[in-house]
Amino acid sequence: MRISAGNLKKSEFVNFQGGICQVMKADFYSPGKGSALMKARLKNLITAKNVEYAFKSNEQVETLDVVSVDMQYIYKDQENLYFMDERTFNQVSFPISVVGEVSRFFKEGEKMFVYMFDDKPLTIRPPMSVRLKITGADDAAKGDTVSGAKKPVTVETGATVMAPIFVKVGETISINPETGEYTGRV
Amino acid sequence: MEIKTTTKNLDNYKIYLQVEEAVHEFMEKNKYLKIDLPVLSPALIPESYLQVFETDFKFLDKKEKLYLIPSPELFLKRLLAYGVGDCYYLGKSFRNADPPATLHSYEFVMLEFYKMDADYMGIADVVLKLLQSISRKLQVTSYKLQNKIIYKGKKISFEKWEKITVQKAFKKYAGISEKELFNHKLFIEKAKEKGYSINTSTYEDLWSQIYSQEIEPHLGTNGFPTLIYDYPKEFAALAKLNPDGRTTQRFEFYIDGIELGDCYTELTDWKEQEKRFNNEKKVIHPIDKGYIEALKYGLNDCSGIAIGLERLAMIFANLTSIDQLKLINIS
C-alpha cells in the first residue's frame, strides 16, 4: 500500500530504497521554509542498520505487510541459526552475522518471532527480554559494598554479562538481548 | 484526538512561566512596547507553505470567513509602518497541518519582536542578551552557572554565538559546494547522488530535506547556540536580499539541533513585496492588501525575529518534547 510519509507510524514496515525497513521513529517537522517533513529513523531488517531520513510529508512511501510468525529456535552452527515453524515443521536459517550480538542470548528450544514477507523469512524479531540461568560467577569479594558494583557472570547460553555482585550461580536473571544489559533478578 | 490532563508536568510548567516572565521583564527593560493582537483575521499574508485554520463569523444572515493567525507579523508590520517603534507580541499563533509532535503543535506560543534601525545581526545581539537574561532568572532557583545552562548533559554557554553561513554549513556538513548550492540543476543532481527521491521534488523541497537531515543536527552542539545566516533567496519570504543578489538577510538560531528562532532584516520595498506575494500559489485565504498599503506608507529600516517560546522553555527546562511543559495536551 502507498501512503504519504506524513502518515508513517512507529513500528510500520516500509520499502525504503529497495530495502525492507521498520519505522523506529517518525516525527513531524515543519522547517517553516519549503515543505513539511517527516523525520524518520528506519531499521533495515536484513542488515540491522539504522538510517535517518527526512521524507517530504507528501512523499509516497510503500508500506509492506510484514508479519511475525512464532517459531522455535533449534540450534546453531558456525555460521547460521536454525528455527522451525512448529505448525508446518519447516526450517529456516539466518546467518549469525545478520542476526548479530543478540543471538548470544538465544536458548535452544525457546520460542521467538520471525519476520516474514511474501512467505519469505526475513530475520528474527529479538525478544525484549530473555531469562537465563547463571552458570558461572565469582563470589562477591568481602567488603565490596559499593552500591551499583558489578561483576561479570556467565549465563547458560555461554554469554557473559555484567550483573550486580549479589547474584549467584543457579539464579535466573533477565537480560535485554539488544543491549546485553542485566535488567533484574527473576 | 483527546484531551489529556496531567499535573506531573507542574514543575516544568513553572519553569515555562519563569521563562515567559523573564521575556516580559527583558522586553520592558529594553523599552519594547507589548502589543496585544487579535488572533482571528479576515485576511492574511500569503505564505504558501503555511496552512491556516478557518472559521465563520455568523451574525443573523451575515457570514464572514475568519482565519487564525499563523504569525502576528501582518499586524505588527502595520503598526511599525505607522510608527509604533520597537515592539513585541508574546501570544498564540496557529498553524494547521502541524500535528502534535515533539517540537510542533498546531497551536503554539510565539514571541515576535521588532527593533527599528537594526539589521538582522543587530537582532542577534539582542537575542543573546535575552538568553543571558532568562538563564540568570532561572539560576536563582535552579542552575548555579553564569550565563550557561545544561541541556541533555551538555553545557551551553550564552557568552557568544557560534556563527556560520548557510553556504559554509552545506560545505562542512553535507559536502555541497557553493556552486552546487546556488545552482538548482546541480543541487538536484547532488541530492539524487545522495539518495534523495527527486521525483516531483523542487529545489526548495530537496534543500529542506538535506538541511533538516544533514545540517540541522550539527547546529548548536559545540557548547554555544549556533546562528546560521544568509539563506538562499528562495527562502527570502519577507526578508531583504543581500547585495550579492542570491542570499537573503535571514538567520535562524539553534541549540542541540533544535531551531528556536527565525529572523529577517525586514523587506521595506513594497514593490518587491507585492511581487513576492503574487508568486505565492496555493493560498486559500484573502490576501491582506493593507500590508502592502502599510509598506507603501513607508516602513523604516527594521528587523524582527520569531521565537517559539515552548521550544525555548523546553531547552531551559532540560526537556526533549514541548508537551512535557503543559498541563493539558490535546493529541
Coordinates of C-alpha atoms in Angstrom, one line a residue:
Chain A
M1 CA 0.0 0.0 0.0
R2 CA 1.2 3.5 -0.8
I3 CA 0.8 6.2 1.8
S4 CA 2.0 9.7 2.4
A5 CA 5.1 9.8 4.5
G6 CA 3.3 12.2 6.8
N7 CA 1.1 9.2 7.9
L8 CA 4.1 7.0 8.8
K9 CA 3.8 5.4 12.2
K10 CA 6.3 3.8 14.5
S11 CA 6.8 0.1 14.0
E12 CA 5.3 0.0 10.5
F13 CA 7.3 -1.6 7.7
V14 CA 8.2 0.2 4.5
N15 CA 10.2 -0.3 1.4
F16 CA 13.0 2.3 1.7
Q17 CA 15.5 2.5 -1.2
G18 CA 14.8 -1.2 -2.0
G19 CA 15.3 -2.5 1.5
I20 CA 12.7 -3.7 3.9
C21 CA 12.7 -1.4 6.9
Q22 CA 10.9 -0.9 10.1
V23 CA 10.0 2.6 11.2
M24 CA 11.7 3.1 14.6
K25 CA 10.8 6.8 14.9
A26 CA 8.6 9.1 12.9
D27 CA 8.3 12.7 13.9
F28 CA 6.6 15.5 12.0
Y29 CA 8.8 18.5 11.4
S30 CA 8.0 21.7 9.6
P31 CA 11.0 23.9 9.0
G32 CA 8.9 26.9 8.1
K33 CA 10.5 27.0 4.7
G34 CA 9.9 24.5 1.8
S35 CA 7.7 21.6 2.5
A36 CA 6.8 19.9 5.8
L37 CA 8.9 16.8 6.6
M38 CA 8.6 13.5 8.4
K39 CA 11.8 12.8 10.1
A40 CA 12.2 9.1 10.4
R41 CA 14.6 6.5 11.8
L42 CA 14.4 3.3 9.7
K43 CA 15.9 0.0 10.6
N44 CA 16.8 -2.2 7.7
L45 CA 15.6 -5.7 8.8
I46 CA 18.2 -7.5 6.8
T47 CA 21.3 -5.5 7.6
A48 CA 20.0 -4.4 11.1
K49 CA 21.4 -0.9 10.3
N50 CA 19.6 2.2 11.3
V51 CA 19.3 5.1 8.9
E52 CA 17.8 8.6 9.4
Y53 CA 15.8 10.1 6.6
A54 CA 13.7 13.2 6.2
F55 CA 10.8 12.5 3.9
K56 CA 8.7 15.2 2.4
S57 CA 5.4 14.7 4.3
N58 CA 3.5 14.3 1.0
E59 CA 6.1 11.9 -0.4
Q60 CA 4.6 8.5 -1.3
V61 CA 6.0 5.6 0.7
E62 CA 5.3 1.9 0.1
T63 CA 4.2 0.1 3.3
L64 CA 4.7 -3.6 3.5
D65 CA 2.7 -6.3 5.2
V66 CA 5.4 -7.9 7.2
V67 CA 4.1 -10.4 9.6
S68 CA 5.6 -12.0 12.7
V69 CA 5.4 -15.8 12.9
D70 CA 6.1 -17.8 16.0
M71 CA 9.0 -20.2 15.6
Q72 CA 11.2 -22.3 17.8
Y73 CA 15.0 -21.7 17.9
I74 CA 16.6 -25.2 17.4
Y75 CA 20.3 -24.8 17.2
K76 CA 23.2 -23.0 15.6
D77 CA 26.4 -24.0 13.8
Q78 CA 29.4 -21.9 12.9
E79 CA 27.6 -19.7 10.5
N80 CA 23.8 -20.0 10.9
L81 CA 21.0 -20.0 13.4
Y82 CA 18.2 -22.5 12.7
F83 CA 14.5 -22.1 13.5
M84 CA 11.4 -24.3 13.0
D85 CA 7.8 -23.3 12.3
E86 CA 6.0 -25.6 14.7
R87 CA 2.9 -25.8 12.6
T88 CA 4.5 -26.7 9.3
F89 CA 7.8 -28.1 10.6
N90 CA 9.5 -26.0 8.0
Q91 CA 13.0 -25.0 9.0
V92 CA 14.6 -21.6 8.2
S93 CA 18.1 -20.3 8.9
F94 CA 19.7 -16.9 9.3
P95 CA 23.4 -16.0 9.2
I96 CA 24.7 -15.2 12.7
S97 CA 26.4 -12.2 11.2
V98 CA 23.0 -10.8 10.2
V99 CA 21.1 -11.5 13.5
G100 CA 24.0 -10.0 15.4
E101 CA 25.0 -10.0 19.0
V102 CA 21.5 -10.7 20.3
S103 CA 22.0 -14.3 19.3
R104 CA 24.4 -14.8 22.2
F105 CA 21.3 -14.9 24.4
F106 CA 19.2 -17.4 22.4
K107 CA 18.5 -20.6 24.3
E108 CA 17.7 -23.7 22.3
G109 CA 14.0 -24.6 22.4
E110 CA 12.9 -21.1 23.1
K111 CA 10.1 -19.6 21.0
M112 CA 10.8 -16.4 19.0
F113 CA 9.1 -14.4 16.4
V114 CA 10.4 -14.4 12.8
Y115 CA 9.5 -11.6 10.4
M116 CA 8.0 -12.9 7.1
F117 CA 7.2 -11.0 4.0
D118 CA 5.6 -12.7 1.0
D119 CA 6.0 -16.0 2.8
K120 CA 9.8 -15.5 2.9
P121 CA 11.5 -15.3 6.3
L122 CA 13.5 -12.1 6.7
T123 CA 15.0 -12.1 10.1
I124 CA 14.1 -12.8 13.7
R125 CA 12.4 -10.2 16.0
P126 CA 14.7 -10.0 19.0
P127 CA 12.7 -10.6 22.3
M128 CA 12.5 -7.5 24.6
S129 CA 13.9 -9.6 27.4
V130 CA 15.3 -13.1 28.0
R131 CA 15.5 -15.1 31.2
L132 CA 18.7 -17.1 31.6
K133 CA 20.3 -19.1 34.4
I134 CA 23.7 -18.1 35.7
T135 CA 26.2 -20.9 35.2
G136 CA 29.4 -19.1 36.3
A137 CA 30.1 -16.2 38.7
D138 CA 32.7 -15.3 41.3
D139 CA 31.5 -14.8 44.8
A140 CA 31.3 -11.1 45.8
A141 CA 34.5 -10.0 47.4
K142 CA 34.1 -9.2 51.1
G143 CA 33.9 -5.5 51.9
D144 CA 32.9 -4.7 48.3
T145 CA 29.8 -2.9 49.2
V146 CA 29.9 0.0 46.8
S147 CA 26.3 0.4 45.6
G148 CA 26.0 -0.4 41.9
A149 CA 29.2 -2.5 41.9
K150 CA 29.1 -5.2 39.2
K151 CA 30.8 -8.4 38.2
P152 CA 30.9 -10.5 35.1
V153 CA 28.6 -13.6 35.1
T154 CA 28.3 -16.3 32.6
V155 CA 24.8 -17.5 31.6
E156 CA 23.6 -20.8 30.3
T157 CA 24.0 -19.8 26.6
G158 CA 27.7 -19.1 27.3
A159 CA 27.4 -15.4 27.0
T160 CA 28.9 -13.1 29.6
V161 CA 27.1 -10.0 31.1
M162 CA 27.8 -7.6 33.9
A163 CA 25.4 -8.1 36.8
P164 CA 25.2 -6.8 40.4
I165 CA 27.6 -8.5 42.8
F166 CA 24.8 -10.1 44.8
V167 CA 23.7 -12.6 42.1
K168 CA 24.8 -16.2 42.4
V169 CA 25.3 -19.3 40.3
G170 CA 21.9 -21.1 39.8
E171 CA 19.8 -18.0 39.9
T172 CA 17.9 -16.8 36.9
I173 CA 18.3 -13.2 35.7
S174 CA 16.7 -11.2 32.9
I175 CA 18.7 -9.5 30.2
N176 CA 17.9 -7.1 27.4
P177 CA 19.4 -9.1 24.5
E178 CA 19.7 -6.0 22.3
T179 CA 21.9 -4.1 24.7
G180 CA 23.3 -7.1 26.7
E181 CA 22.4 -5.4 29.9
Y182 CA 21.2 -7.1 33.1
T183 CA 17.7 -5.9 33.9
G184 CA 16.8 -7.8 37.0
R185 CA 16.7 -11.0 39.1
V186 CA 13.8 -13.3 38.3
Chain B
M1 CA -8.0 13.5 19.3
E2 CA -8.4 13.5 23.0
I3 CA -7.8 15.9 26.0
K4 CA -5.0 14.7 28.3
T5 CA -4.7 16.3 31.7
T6 CA -1.7 15.9 33.9
T7 CA -0.2 17.5 36.9
K8 CA 3.0 15.6 36.7
N9 CA 4.3 18.4 34.5
L10 CA 3.7 21.1 37.1
D11 CA 7.4 21.7 37.9
N12 CA 8.1 22.0 34.1
Y13 CA 5.2 24.3 33.6
K14 CA 6.5 26.6 36.4
I15 CA 9.8 26.8 34.5
Y16 CA 7.8 27.8 31.4
L17 CA 6.2 30.5 33.4
Q18 CA 9.5 31.8 34.6
V19 CA 10.8 31.9 31.0
E20 CA 7.7 33.8 30.0
E21 CA 8.1 36.3 32.8
A22 CA 11.8 36.7 32.0
V23 CA 10.9 37.6 28.4
H24 CA 8.4 40.3 29.5
E25 CA 10.9 41.7 32.0
F26 CA 13.6 41.9 29.4
M27 CA 11.4 43.5 26.8
E28 CA 10.1 46.1 29.3
K29 CA 13.6 46.9 30.5
N30 CA 14.7 47.4 26.9
K31 CA 11.7 49.6 26.0
Y32 CA 9.9 47.3 23.6
L33 CA 6.2 48.0 23.7
K34 CA 4.0 45.0 24.5
I35 CA 1.3 44.6 21.8
D36 CA -1.9 42.6 22.2
L37 CA -3.4 41.4 19.0
P38 CA -6.5 39.7 17.6
V39 CA -5.9 36.0 16.7
L40 CA -8.7 36.0 14.2
S41 CA -8.3 38.0 11.0
P42 CA -10.3 38.4 7.8
A43 CA -7.1 38.3 5.6
L44 CA -3.6 37.1 6.0
I45 CA -0.1 37.5 4.4
P46 CA 0.3 34.9 1.7
E47 CA 2.8 32.3 2.8
S48 CA 2.1 29.2 0.8
Y49 CA 4.0 26.7 3.0
L50 CA 1.7 27.6 5.9
Q51 CA -1.7 26.1 6.2
V52 CA -4.3 28.1 8.2
F53 CA -7.4 27.4 10.3
E54 CA -10.5 29.0 9.0
T55 CA -13.8 29.6 10.7
D56 CA -17.1 31.5 10.0
F57 CA -18.2 34.5 11.9
K58 CA -22.0 34.5 11.8
F59 CA -24.4 37.2 12.8
L60 CA -28.1 36.9 11.7
D61 CA -28.0 36.5 8.0
K62 CA -24.4 37.7 7.7
K63 CA -21.5 35.3 7.4
E64 CA -17.8 36.1 7.0
K65 CA -14.7 34.0 6.9
L66 CA -12.1 34.5 9.5
Y67 CA -8.6 32.9 9.8
L68 CA -6.5 32.2 12.9
I69 CA -3.2 34.0 12.5
P70 CA -0.2 31.8 11.7
S71 CA 2.0 34.6 13.0
P72 CA 1.5 38.1 14.3
E73 CA 3.6 39.7 11.6
L74 CA 0.8 41.1 9.5
F75 CA -0.5 43.2 12.4
L76 CA 2.9 44.2 13.8
K77 CA 4.3 45.4 10.5
R78 CA 1.3 47.7 10.0
L79 CA 1.9 49.2 13.5
L80 CA 5.6 49.6 12.7
A81 CA 4.8 51.5 9.4
Y82 CA 2.5 53.8 11.5
G83 CA 5.4 54.5 13.8
V84 CA 4.8 52.4 17.0
G85 CA 8.6 51.8 17.3
D86 CA 10.3 48.8 19.0
C87 CA 7.6 46.3 20.0
Y88 CA 6.8 42.7 20.7
Y89 CA 4.0 40.2 20.8
L90 CA 4.0 37.2 23.1
G91 CA 1.0 35.0 22.5
K92 CA -0.7 32.3 20.5
S93 CA -0.2 31.5 16.8
F94 CA -1.8 28.7 14.8
R95 CA -0.7 26.5 12.0
N96 CA -3.0 24.0 10.5
A97 CA -1.5 20.6 9.4
D98 CA 1.1 20.8 12.1
P99 CA 0.2 17.6 14.1
P100 CA 1.3 17.4 17.7
A101 CA 5.0 16.2 17.7
T102 CA 8.0 16.7 19.9
L103 CA 8.7 20.2 18.5
H104 CA 5.3 21.0 17.0
S105 CA 1.8 21.8 17.8
Y106 CA -0.9 23.4 15.7
E107 CA -1.4 25.9 18.4
F108 CA 1.8 27.4 19.9
V109 CA 3.2 30.5 21.8
M110 CA 5.3 32.8 19.7
L111 CA 7.5 35.6 20.8
E112 CA 7.9 38.1 17.9
F113 CA 9.8 41.3 18.4
Y114 CA 10.9 44.1 16.1
K115 CA 13.7 46.7 16.5
M116 CA 13.9 49.8 14.4
D117 CA 17.1 50.9 12.7
A118 CA 18.6 47.4 13.2
D119 CA 19.6 44.7 10.7
Y120 CA 19.5 41.0 11.4
M121 CA 22.8 41.0 13.2
G122 CA 21.5 43.8 15.4
I123 CA 18.7 41.4 16.5
A124 CA 21.3 38.6 17.1
D125 CA 22.9 40.8 19.8
V126 CA 19.5 41.4 21.4
V127 CA 18.7 37.6 21.4
L128 CA 22.0 36.7 23.0
K129 CA 21.2 39.2 25.8
L130 CA 17.7 37.8 26.1
L131 CA 19.1 34.3 26.5
Q132 CA 21.5 35.5 29.2
S133 CA 18.7 37.3 30.9
I134 CA 16.5 34.2 31.0
S135 CA 19.3 32.0 32.3
R136 CA 20.0 34.5 35.0
K137 CA 16.4 34.4 36.1
L138 CA 16.3 30.7 36.3
Q139 CA 19.6 30.4 38.1
V140 CA 18.0 31.9 41.2
T141 CA 16.2 28.7 41.8
S142 CA 18.0 26.1 39.8
Y143 CA 21.3 26.3 38.0
K144 CA 24.4 27.7 39.6
L145 CA 26.0 28.6 36.3
Q146 CA 26.9 32.0 34.9
N147 CA 25.2 32.5 31.6
K148 CA 25.2 28.8 31.0
I149 CA 22.7 26.0 31.0
I150 CA 23.0 22.3 30.9
Y151 CA 20.9 20.7 28.2
K152 CA 20.8 16.9 27.9
G153 CA 24.1 16.7 29.9
K154 CA 25.9 19.2 27.8
K155 CA 26.9 22.8 28.8
I156 CA 25.6 25.5 26.6
S157 CA 27.1 29.0 27.1
F158 CA 25.3 32.2 26.1
E159 CA 28.5 34.2 26.2
K160 CA 28.6 34.3 22.4
W161 CA 27.2 32.8 19.2
E162 CA 28.8 30.2 17.0
K163 CA 28.1 31.9 13.6
I164 CA 28.1 30.1 10.3
T165 CA 26.7 31.0 6.9
V166 CA 24.3 28.6 5.2
Q167 CA 26.9 28.2 2.4
K168 CA 29.7 27.1 4.8
A169 CA 27.4 24.8 6.6
F170 CA 26.4 23.0 3.4
K171 CA 30.1 22.6 2.5
K172 CA 31.1 21.5 6.0
Y173 CA 28.3 19.1 6.9
A174 CA 26.8 18.0 3.6
G175 CA 29.8 18.2 1.2
I176 CA 27.8 20.6 -1.1
S177 CA 29.9 23.3 -2.8
E178 CA 28.9 26.9 -3.2
K179 CA 28.4 26.3 -6.9
E180 CA 26.1 23.3 -6.3
L181 CA 24.1 25.2 -3.5
F182 CA 23.0 28.1 -5.7
N183 CA 22.5 26.2 -9.0
H184 CA 19.2 24.4 -8.9
K185 CA 20.2 21.8 -11.5
L186 CA 23.5 20.9 -9.9
F187 CA 21.8 20.9 -6.5
I188 CA 19.1 18.4 -7.6
E189 CA 21.8 16.2 -9.2
K190 CA 23.7 16.2 -5.9
A191 CA 20.6 15.3 -4.0
K192 CA 19.9 12.4 -6.3
E193 CA 23.5 11.3 -5.8
K194 CA 22.9 11.4 -2.1
G195 CA 19.9 9.1 -2.4
Y196 CA 17.0 11.5 -2.1
S197 CA 13.9 10.9 -4.1
I198 CA 13.9 13.7 -6.6
N199 CA 10.6 12.8 -8.4
T200 CA 8.1 15.7 -8.0
S201 CA 10.6 17.5 -5.7
T202 CA 11.5 21.1 -6.2
Y203 CA 14.9 22.7 -5.3
E204 CA 13.2 24.1 -2.2
D205 CA 11.9 20.6 -1.1
L206 CA 15.2 18.9 -1.5
W207 CA 17.0 21.8 0.1
S208 CA 14.8 21.5 3.1
Q209 CA 15.3 17.7 3.3
I210 CA 19.1 18.0 3.2
Y211 CA 19.1 21.0 5.5
S212 CA 17.0 19.2 8.1
Q213 CA 18.7 15.8 7.6
E214 CA 22.4 16.8 7.3
I215 CA 22.9 20.3 8.6
E216 CA 20.5 20.9 11.5
P217 CA 21.7 18.1 13.7
H218 CA 25.1 19.8 13.9
L219 CA 23.8 23.2 14.9
G220 CA 24.1 24.4 18.5
T221 CA 26.2 21.3 19.5
N222 CA 29.6 22.9 20.1
G223 CA 28.9 24.5 23.5
F224 CA 27.3 27.6 22.2
P225 CA 24.0 28.4 20.4
T226 CA 24.6 28.4 16.6
L227 CA 23.4 31.3 14.4
I228 CA 23.2 30.2 10.8
Y229 CA 22.6 33.0 8.3
D230 CA 22.3 34.2 4.7
Y231 CA 19.8 31.7 3.3
P232 CA 19.4 31.3 -0.5
K233 CA 17.0 33.9 -1.9
E234 CA 14.4 31.1 -2.5
F235 CA 13.8 31.3 1.3
A236 CA 13.6 35.1 1.5
A237 CA 9.9 35.3 2.4
L238 CA 9.7 38.8 3.9
A239 CA 13.4 39.3 4.2
K240 CA 15.7 41.8 2.5
L241 CA 18.2 40.4 -0.1
N242 CA 21.9 40.8 0.4
P243 CA 23.9 42.8 -2.1
D244 CA 25.1 39.6 -3.7
G245 CA 21.5 39.1 -5.0
R246 CA 21.4 35.4 -4.2
T247 CA 21.2 35.3 -0.5
T248 CA 18.9 36.9 2.0
Q249 CA 19.4 38.6 5.3
R250 CA 17.8 35.9 7.4
F251 CA 19.2 33.9 10.3
E252 CA 17.9 31.1 12.4
F253 CA 19.4 30.0 15.8
Y254 CA 19.8 26.5 17.2
I255 CA 20.6 24.7 20.4
D256 CA 21.3 21.0 20.2
G257 CA 19.9 20.7 16.6
I258 CA 16.6 22.4 17.6
E259 CA 15.5 25.5 15.7
L260 CA 14.4 28.2 18.1
G261 CA 14.1 31.4 16.2
D262 CA 13.9 32.9 12.7
C263 CA 15.0 36.5 12.0
Y264 CA 14.8 38.8 9.0
T265 CA 16.1 42.2 8.1
E266 CA 12.6 43.3 7.0
L267 CA 11.9 43.9 3.4
T268 CA 10.6 47.5 3.2
D269 CA 10.3 47.8 -0.6
W270 CA 6.6 47.4 -1.3
K271 CA 7.0 46.7 -5.0
E272 CA 9.3 43.8 -4.3
Q273 CA 7.0 42.5 -1.6
E274 CA 4.0 42.7 -3.8
K275 CA 5.9 40.7 -6.5
R276 CA 6.8 38.0 -4.0
F277 CA 3.2 37.8 -2.8
N278 CA 1.9 37.4 -6.3
N279 CA 4.3 34.5 -6.7
E280 CA 2.7 32.6 -3.8
K281 CA 0.5 29.9 -5.1
K282 CA -1.8 27.5 -3.2
V283 CA -3.0 30.2 -0.8
I284 CA -6.7 29.8 0.1
H285 CA -7.3 32.9 2.2
P286 CA -7.9 36.5 1.1
I287 CA -4.6 38.4 0.9
D288 CA -4.1 41.2 3.3
K289 CA -3.9 44.2 0.9
G290 CA -3.4 46.6 3.9
Y291 CA 0.0 45.1 4.5
I292 CA 1.2 46.3 1.1
E293 CA -0.6 49.6 1.8
A294 CA 1.4 49.9 5.1
L295 CA 4.6 49.3 3.2
K296 CA 3.7 51.9 0.7
Y297 CA 3.0 54.4 3.6
G298 CA 6.6 53.7 4.5
L299 CA 8.3 51.2 6.7
N300 CA 11.6 52.4 8.1
D301 CA 14.5 50.0 8.3
C302 CA 13.9 47.4 11.0
S303 CA 14.4 43.8 11.8
G304 CA 12.3 41.2 13.6
I305 CA 12.5 37.7 14.9
A306 CA 10.0 35.0 15.8
I307 CA 10.9 32.6 18.6
G308 CA 9.0 29.5 19.6
L309 CA 8.5 30.1 23.4
E310 CA 7.7 26.5 24.2
R311 CA 10.8 25.2 22.4
L312 CA 12.9 27.8 24.2
A313 CA 11.4 26.9 27.6
M314 CA 11.9 23.2 26.8
I315 CA 15.6 23.8 26.5
F316 CA 15.8 25.8 29.7
A317 CA 13.8 23.1 31.5
N318 CA 16.1 20.4 30.0
L319 CA 13.2 18.5 28.4
T320 CA 13.0 16.9 25.0
S321 CA 9.4 17.5 24.0
I322 CA 7.2 20.6 24.3
D323 CA 4.2 18.6 25.6
Q324 CA 6.2 18.0 28.8
L325 CA 5.7 21.7 29.7
K326 CA 2.0 21.5 29.5
L327 CA -0.8 20.6 32.0
I328 CA -3.3 19.9 29.2
N329 CA -2.3 18.3 26.0
I330 CA -4.5 17.5 23.0
S331 CA -3.3 14.8 20.7

